[in-house]
Tab-separated table of C-alpha atoms in Angstrom:
chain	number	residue	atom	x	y	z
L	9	UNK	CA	-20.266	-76.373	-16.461
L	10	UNK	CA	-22.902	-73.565	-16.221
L	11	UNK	CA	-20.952	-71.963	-13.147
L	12	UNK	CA	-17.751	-72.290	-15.990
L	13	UNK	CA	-20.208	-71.097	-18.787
L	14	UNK	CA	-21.206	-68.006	-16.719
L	15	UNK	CA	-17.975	-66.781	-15.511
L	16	UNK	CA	-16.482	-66.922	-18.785
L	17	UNK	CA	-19.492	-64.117	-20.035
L	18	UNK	CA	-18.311	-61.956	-17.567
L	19	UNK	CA	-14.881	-62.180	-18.091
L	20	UNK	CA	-15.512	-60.915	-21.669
L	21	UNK	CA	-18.028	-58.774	-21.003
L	22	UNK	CA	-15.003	-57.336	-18.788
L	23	UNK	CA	-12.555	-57.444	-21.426
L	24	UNK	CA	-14.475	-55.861	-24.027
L	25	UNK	CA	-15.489	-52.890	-21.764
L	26	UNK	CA	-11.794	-51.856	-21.682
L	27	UNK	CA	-11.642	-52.206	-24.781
L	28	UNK	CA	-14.047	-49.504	-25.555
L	29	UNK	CA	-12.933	-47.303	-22.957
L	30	UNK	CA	-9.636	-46.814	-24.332
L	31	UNK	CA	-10.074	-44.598	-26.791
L	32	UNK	CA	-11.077	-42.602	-23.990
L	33	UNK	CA	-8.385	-42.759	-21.986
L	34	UNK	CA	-5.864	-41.843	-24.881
L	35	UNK	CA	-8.483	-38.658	-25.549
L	36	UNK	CA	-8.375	-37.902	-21.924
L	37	UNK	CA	-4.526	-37.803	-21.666
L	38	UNK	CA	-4.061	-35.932	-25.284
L	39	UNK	CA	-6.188	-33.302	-23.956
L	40	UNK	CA	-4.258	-33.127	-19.835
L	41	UNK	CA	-1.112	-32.749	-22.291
L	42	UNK	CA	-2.703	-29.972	-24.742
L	43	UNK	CA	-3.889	-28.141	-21.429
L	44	UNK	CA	-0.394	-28.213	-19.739
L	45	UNK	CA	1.618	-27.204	-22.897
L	46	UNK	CA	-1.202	-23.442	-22.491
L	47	UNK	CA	-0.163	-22.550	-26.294
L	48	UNK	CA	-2.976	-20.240	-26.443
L	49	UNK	CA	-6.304	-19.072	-25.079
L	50	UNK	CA	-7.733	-17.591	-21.764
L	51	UNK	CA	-6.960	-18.092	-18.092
L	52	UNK	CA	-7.761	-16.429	-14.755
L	53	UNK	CA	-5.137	-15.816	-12.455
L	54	UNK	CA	-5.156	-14.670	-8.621
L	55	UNK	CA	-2.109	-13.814	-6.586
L	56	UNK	CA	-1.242	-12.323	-3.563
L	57	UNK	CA	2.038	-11.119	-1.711
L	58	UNK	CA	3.980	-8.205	0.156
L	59	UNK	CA	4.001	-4.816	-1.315
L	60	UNK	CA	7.444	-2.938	-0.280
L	61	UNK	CA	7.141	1.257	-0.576
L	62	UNK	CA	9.592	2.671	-2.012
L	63	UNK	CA	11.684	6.745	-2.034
L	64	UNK	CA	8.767	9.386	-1.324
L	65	UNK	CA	6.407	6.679	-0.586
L	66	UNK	CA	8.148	5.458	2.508
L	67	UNK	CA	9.513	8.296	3.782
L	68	UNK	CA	9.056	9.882	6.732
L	69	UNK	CA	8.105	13.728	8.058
L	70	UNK	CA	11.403	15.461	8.963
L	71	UNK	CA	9.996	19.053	9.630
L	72	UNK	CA	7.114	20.094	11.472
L	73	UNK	CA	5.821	20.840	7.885
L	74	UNK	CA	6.017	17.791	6.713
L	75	UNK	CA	2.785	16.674	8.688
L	76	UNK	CA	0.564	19.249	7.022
L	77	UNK	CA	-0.088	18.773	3.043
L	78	UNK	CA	0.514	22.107	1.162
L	79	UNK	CA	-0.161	22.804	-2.048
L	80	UNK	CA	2.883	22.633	-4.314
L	81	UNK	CA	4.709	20.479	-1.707
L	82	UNK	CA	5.138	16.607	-2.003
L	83	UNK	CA	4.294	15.576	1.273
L	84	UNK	CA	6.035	12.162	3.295
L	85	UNK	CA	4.397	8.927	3.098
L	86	UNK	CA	5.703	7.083	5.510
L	87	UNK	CA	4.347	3.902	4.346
L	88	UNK	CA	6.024	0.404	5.788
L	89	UNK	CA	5.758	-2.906	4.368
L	90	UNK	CA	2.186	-4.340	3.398
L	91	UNK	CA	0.589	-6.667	1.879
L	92	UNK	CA	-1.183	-6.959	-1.782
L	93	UNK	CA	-3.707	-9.216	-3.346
L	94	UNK	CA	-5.347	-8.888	-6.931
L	95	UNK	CA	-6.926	-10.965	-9.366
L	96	UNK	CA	-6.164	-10.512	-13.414
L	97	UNK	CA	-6.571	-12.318	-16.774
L	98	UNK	CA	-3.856	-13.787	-19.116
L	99	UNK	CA	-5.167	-14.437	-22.706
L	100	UNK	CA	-2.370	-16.199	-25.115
L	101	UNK	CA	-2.396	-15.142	-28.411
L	102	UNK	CA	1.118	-16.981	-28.713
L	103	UNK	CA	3.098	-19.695	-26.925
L	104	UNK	CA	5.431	-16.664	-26.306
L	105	UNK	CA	2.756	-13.395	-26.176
L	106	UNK	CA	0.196	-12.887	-23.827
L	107	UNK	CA	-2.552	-9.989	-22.986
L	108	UNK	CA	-2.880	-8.990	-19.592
L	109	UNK	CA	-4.813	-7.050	-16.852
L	110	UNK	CA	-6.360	-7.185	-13.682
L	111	UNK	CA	-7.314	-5.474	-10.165
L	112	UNK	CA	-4.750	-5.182	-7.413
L	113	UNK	CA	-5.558	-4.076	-3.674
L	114	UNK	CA	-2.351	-2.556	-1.628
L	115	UNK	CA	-2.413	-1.631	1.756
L	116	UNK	CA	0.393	-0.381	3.755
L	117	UNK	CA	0.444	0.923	7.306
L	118	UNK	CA	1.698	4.408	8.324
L	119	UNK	CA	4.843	4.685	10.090
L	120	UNK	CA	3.333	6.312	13.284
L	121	UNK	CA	6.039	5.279	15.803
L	122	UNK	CA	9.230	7.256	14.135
L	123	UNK	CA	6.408	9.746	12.642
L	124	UNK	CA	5.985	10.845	16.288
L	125	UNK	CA	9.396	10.867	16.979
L	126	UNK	CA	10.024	13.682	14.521
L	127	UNK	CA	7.088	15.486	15.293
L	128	UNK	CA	8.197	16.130	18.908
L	129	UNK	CA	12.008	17.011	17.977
L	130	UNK	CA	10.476	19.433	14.674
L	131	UNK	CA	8.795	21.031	17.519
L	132	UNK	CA	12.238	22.687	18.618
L	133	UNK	CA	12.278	24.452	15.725
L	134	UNK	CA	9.162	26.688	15.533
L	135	UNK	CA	9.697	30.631	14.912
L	136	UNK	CA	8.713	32.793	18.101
L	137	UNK	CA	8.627	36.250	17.506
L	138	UNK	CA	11.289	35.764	14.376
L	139	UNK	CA	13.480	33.595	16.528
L	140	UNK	CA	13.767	29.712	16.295
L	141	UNK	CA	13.144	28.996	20.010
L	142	UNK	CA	13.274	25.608	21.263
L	143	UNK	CA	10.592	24.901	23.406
L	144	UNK	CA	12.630	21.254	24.383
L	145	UNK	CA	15.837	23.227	25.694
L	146	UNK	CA	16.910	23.033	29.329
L	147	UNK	CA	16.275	26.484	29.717
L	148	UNK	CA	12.727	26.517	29.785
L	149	UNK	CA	12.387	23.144	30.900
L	150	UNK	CA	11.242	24.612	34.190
L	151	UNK	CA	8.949	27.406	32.873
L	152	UNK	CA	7.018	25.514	30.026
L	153	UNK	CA	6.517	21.784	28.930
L	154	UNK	CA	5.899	20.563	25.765
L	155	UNK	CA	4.747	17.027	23.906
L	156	UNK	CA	3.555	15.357	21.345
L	157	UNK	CA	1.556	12.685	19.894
L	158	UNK	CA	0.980	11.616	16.714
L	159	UNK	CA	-1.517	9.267	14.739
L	160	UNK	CA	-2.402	8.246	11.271
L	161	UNK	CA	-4.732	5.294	9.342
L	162	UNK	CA	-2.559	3.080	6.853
L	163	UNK	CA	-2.236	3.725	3.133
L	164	UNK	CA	-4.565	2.039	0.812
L	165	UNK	CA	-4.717	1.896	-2.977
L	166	UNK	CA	-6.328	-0.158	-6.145
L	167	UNK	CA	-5.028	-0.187	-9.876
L	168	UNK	CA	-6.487	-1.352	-12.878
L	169	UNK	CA	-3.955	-2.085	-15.397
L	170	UNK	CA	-3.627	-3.887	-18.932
L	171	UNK	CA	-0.913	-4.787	-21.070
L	172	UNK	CA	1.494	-6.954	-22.515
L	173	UNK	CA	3.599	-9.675	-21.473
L	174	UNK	CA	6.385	-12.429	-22.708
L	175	UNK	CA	7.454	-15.589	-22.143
L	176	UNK	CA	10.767	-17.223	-22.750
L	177	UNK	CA	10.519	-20.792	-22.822
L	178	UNK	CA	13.437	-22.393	-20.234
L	179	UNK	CA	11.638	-26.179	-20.518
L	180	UNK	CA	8.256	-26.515	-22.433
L	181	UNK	CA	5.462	-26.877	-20.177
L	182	UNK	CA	7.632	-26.578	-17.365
L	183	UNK	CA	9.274	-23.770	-16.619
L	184	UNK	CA	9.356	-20.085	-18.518
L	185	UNK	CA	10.569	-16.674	-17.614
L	186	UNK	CA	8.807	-13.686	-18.159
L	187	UNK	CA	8.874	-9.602	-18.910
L	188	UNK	CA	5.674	-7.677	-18.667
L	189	UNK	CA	4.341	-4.251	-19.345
L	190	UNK	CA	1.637	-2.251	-17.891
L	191	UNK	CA	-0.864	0.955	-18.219
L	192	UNK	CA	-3.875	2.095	-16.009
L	193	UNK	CA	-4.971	3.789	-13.651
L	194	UNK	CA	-4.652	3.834	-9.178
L	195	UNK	CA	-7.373	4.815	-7.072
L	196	UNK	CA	-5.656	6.077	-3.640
L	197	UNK	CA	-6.984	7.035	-0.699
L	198	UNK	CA	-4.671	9.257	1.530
L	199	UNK	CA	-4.809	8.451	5.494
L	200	UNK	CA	-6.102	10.423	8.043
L	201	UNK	CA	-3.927	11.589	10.362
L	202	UNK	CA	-3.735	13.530	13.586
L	203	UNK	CA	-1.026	16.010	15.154
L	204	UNK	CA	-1.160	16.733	18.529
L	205	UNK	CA	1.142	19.474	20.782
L	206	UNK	CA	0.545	19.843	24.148
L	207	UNK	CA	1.787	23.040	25.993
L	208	UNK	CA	2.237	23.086	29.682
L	209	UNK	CA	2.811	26.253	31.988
L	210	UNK	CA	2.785	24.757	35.465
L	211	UNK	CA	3.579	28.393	36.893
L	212	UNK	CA	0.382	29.739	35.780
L	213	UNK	CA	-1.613	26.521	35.474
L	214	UNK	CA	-1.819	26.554	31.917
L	215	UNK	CA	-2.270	23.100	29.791
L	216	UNK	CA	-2.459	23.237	26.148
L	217	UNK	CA	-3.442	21.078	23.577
L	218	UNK	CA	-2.802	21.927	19.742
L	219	UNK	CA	-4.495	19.306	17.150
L	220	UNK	CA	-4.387	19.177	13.495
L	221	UNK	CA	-6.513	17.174	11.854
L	222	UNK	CA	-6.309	15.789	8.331
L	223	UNK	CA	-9.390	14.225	7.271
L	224	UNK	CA	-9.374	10.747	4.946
L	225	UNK	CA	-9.422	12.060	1.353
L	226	UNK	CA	-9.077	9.898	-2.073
L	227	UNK	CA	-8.366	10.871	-5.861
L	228	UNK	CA	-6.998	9.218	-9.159
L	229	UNK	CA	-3.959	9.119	-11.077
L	230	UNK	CA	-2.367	7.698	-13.790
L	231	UNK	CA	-0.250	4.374	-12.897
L	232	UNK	CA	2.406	2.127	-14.477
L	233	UNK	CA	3.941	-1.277	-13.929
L	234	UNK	CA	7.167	-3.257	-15.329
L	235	UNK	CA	7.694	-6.747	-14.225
L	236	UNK	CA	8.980	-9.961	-14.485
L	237	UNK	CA	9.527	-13.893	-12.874
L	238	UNK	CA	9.105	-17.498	-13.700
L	239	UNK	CA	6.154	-19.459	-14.530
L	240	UNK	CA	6.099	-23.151	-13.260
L	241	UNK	CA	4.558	-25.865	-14.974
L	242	UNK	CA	2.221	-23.322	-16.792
L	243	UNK	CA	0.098	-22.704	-13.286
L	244	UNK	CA	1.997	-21.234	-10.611
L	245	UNK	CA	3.694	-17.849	-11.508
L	246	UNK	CA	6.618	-16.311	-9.023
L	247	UNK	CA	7.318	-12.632	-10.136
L	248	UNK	CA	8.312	-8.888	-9.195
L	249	UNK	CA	6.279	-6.098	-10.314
L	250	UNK	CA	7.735	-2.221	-9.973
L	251	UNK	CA	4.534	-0.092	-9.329
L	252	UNK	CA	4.225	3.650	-9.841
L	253	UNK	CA	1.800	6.415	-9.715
L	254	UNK	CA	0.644	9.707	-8.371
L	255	UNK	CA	-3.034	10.092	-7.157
L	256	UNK	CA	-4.068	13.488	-7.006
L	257	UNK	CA	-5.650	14.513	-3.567
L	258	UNK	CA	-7.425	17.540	-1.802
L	259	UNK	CA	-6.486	17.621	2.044
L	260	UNK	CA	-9.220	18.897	4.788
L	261	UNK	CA	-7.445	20.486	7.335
L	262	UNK	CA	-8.679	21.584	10.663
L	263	UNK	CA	-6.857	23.177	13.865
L	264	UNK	CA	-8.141	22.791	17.341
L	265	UNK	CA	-6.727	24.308	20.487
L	266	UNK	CA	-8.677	22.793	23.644
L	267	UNK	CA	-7.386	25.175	26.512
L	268	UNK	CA	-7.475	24.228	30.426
L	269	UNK	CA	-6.070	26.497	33.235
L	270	UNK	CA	-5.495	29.840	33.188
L	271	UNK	CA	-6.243	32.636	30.088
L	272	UNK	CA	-3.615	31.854	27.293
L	273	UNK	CA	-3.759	35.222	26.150
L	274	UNK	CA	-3.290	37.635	29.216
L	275	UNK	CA	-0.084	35.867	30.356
L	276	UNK	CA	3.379	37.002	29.714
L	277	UNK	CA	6.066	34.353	30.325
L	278	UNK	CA	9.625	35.516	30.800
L	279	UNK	CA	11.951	33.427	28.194
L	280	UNK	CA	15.405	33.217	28.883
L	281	UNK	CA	17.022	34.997	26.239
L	282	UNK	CA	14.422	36.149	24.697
L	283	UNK	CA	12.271	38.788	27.643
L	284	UNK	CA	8.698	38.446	27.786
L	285	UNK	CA	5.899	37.060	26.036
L	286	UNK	CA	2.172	35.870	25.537
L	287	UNK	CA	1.877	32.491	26.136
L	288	UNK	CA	-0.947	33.028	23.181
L	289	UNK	CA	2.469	33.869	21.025
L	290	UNK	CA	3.838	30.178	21.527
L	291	UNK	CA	0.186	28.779	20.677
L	292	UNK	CA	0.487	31.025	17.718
L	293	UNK	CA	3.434	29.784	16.304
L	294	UNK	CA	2.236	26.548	16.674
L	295	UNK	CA	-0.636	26.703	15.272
L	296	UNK	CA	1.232	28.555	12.235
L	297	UNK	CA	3.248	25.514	11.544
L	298	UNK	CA	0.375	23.877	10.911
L	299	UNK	CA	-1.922	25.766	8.383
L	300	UNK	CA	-5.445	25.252	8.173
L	301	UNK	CA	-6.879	25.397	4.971
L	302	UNK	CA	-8.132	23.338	1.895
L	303	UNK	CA	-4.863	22.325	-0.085
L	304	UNK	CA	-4.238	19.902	-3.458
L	305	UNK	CA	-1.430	17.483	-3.621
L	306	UNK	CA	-0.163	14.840	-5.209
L	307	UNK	CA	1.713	11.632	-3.615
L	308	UNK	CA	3.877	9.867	-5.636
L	309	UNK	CA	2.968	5.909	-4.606
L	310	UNK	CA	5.943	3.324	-5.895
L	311	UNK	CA	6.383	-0.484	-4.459
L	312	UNK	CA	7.626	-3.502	-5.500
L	313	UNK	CA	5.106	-5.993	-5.683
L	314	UNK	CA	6.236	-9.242	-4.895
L	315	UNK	CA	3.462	-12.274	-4.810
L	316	UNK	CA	2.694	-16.057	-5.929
L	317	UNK	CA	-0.131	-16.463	-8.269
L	318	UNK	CA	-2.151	-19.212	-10.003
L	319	UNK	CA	-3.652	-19.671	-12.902
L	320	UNK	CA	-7.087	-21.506	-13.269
């Protein structure tokens, strides 16, 4: 009877436990369904994805020019497909209207391989003595040689935007679409990149090599962003974001010729076509192709941002 008596107090201890704890419970699950519904207040978000460049952004040098910024001139950014990653804030002031901003990172590498490709065809077309000589042609295959190489750090770039956004409602707490608007500001930094043309004049034991040099520079401009996706169960967000802006830069630009063989500017070299000339005047040219000097620019730097996010 005691071993009857005893398990009977601790089956109603049991029972009147859960009894307490309910309450609990039902607060618990009033409060995981007033967090998924996210009718207002704050939440931190962090995403990550590809960043596609897009018009002047991703295109390449044509010209020989191209590979040199001048002032005035919108130079070729050559930029391929990267990757982005950025953390923001979302504040609801509405079921429907949100606040927004936050710090993106974008990096995209430089297009080197087709880059070079059009550096050694653009050399073809430098101006000797007034005349567009082609220093590739058949014709002076045998007299002089010429190559080049070409090099160049990727593209890398921060905004810090704010704005707006909205959400359409598809299924409450489940899914949403949304538009979103965006002001601020991108910090750039332009690439350094290298240029290199090598002359050869196996007659006379001359080898050549012509480098331009653009030093890593950085600046600011003003930046704007329109987007828009889905929002899943109030936590995971799957959008598109169209990114533009246009840093302002100043270029350092440097020309080197590193000379072995014979004297570069004592030489004459008969071109067919053409007579006689300094081998100095084909450095010359070159080098005038590539001007060396202190220039300001600015690069106009669009993408498509396309990431997965998720809000804490």
């Amino acid at each position: 009877m005691k071993t009857v008596s005893f398990f009977s107090r601790i089956l109603f201890l049991l029972i009147s436990s859960m009894c307490l704890e309910s309450p609990s419970i039902h607060t618990l699950q009033a409060q995981t369904t007033q967090d998924a519904q996210w009718k207002t207040g704050n939440r931190i978000i962090v995403r990550g994805g590809v960043a596609v460049p897009l018009f002047g952004y991703a295109a390449l040098p044509i010209a020989i020019a191209d590979f040199t910024p001048q002032e005035g001139r919108t130079p070729a950014g050559a930029a391929m497909l990267g990757g982005t990653l950025g953390i923001g804030t979302m504040y609801r002031l509405h079921p429907s209207v949100a606040v927004i901003g936050g710090i993106d990172v974008n990096y995209n590498p430089y297009n080197t391989v087709d880059a070079e490709k059009n550096l050694r065809t653009s050399i073809g077309a430098i101006n000797l003595l007034g005349l567009n000589v082609n220093l590739l042609s058949s014709a002076l295959a045998s007299i002089l040689q010429s190559s080049a190489a070409f090099s160049a750090e990727p593209h890398i770039n921060a905004t810090a935007l704010a704005g707006l956004r909205y959400d359409a409602q598809i299924v409450p707490a489940v899914l949403s679409a949304y538009l979103s608007g965006e002001l601020g500001a991108m910090f750039g930094v332009f690439p350094k990149t290298q240029s290199k043309v090598n002359i050869t004049i196996p007659l006379f034991n001359i080898n050549t090599d012509i480098i331009n040099s653009i030093n890593q520079t950085s600046g600011f401009g003003f930046a704007w962003a329109v987007g828009g996706g889905l929002l899943v169960s109030e936590r995971v967000n799957i959008g598109v974001r169209y990114l533009a802006a246009s840093p302002v830069y100043t270029s350092q630009i440097a020309n080197t010729v590193e000379t072995r063989g014979g004297a570069t500017g004592t030489i004459n070299i008969p071109i067919p076509g053409i007579g006689r000339i300094s081998s100095q005047d084909i450095i010359s040219s070159i080098l005038g192709a590539f001007p060396a000097r202190e220039a300001s620019f600015s690069l106009p730097t669009t993408m498509l941002q396309c990431t997965v996010s998720y809000a804490f």
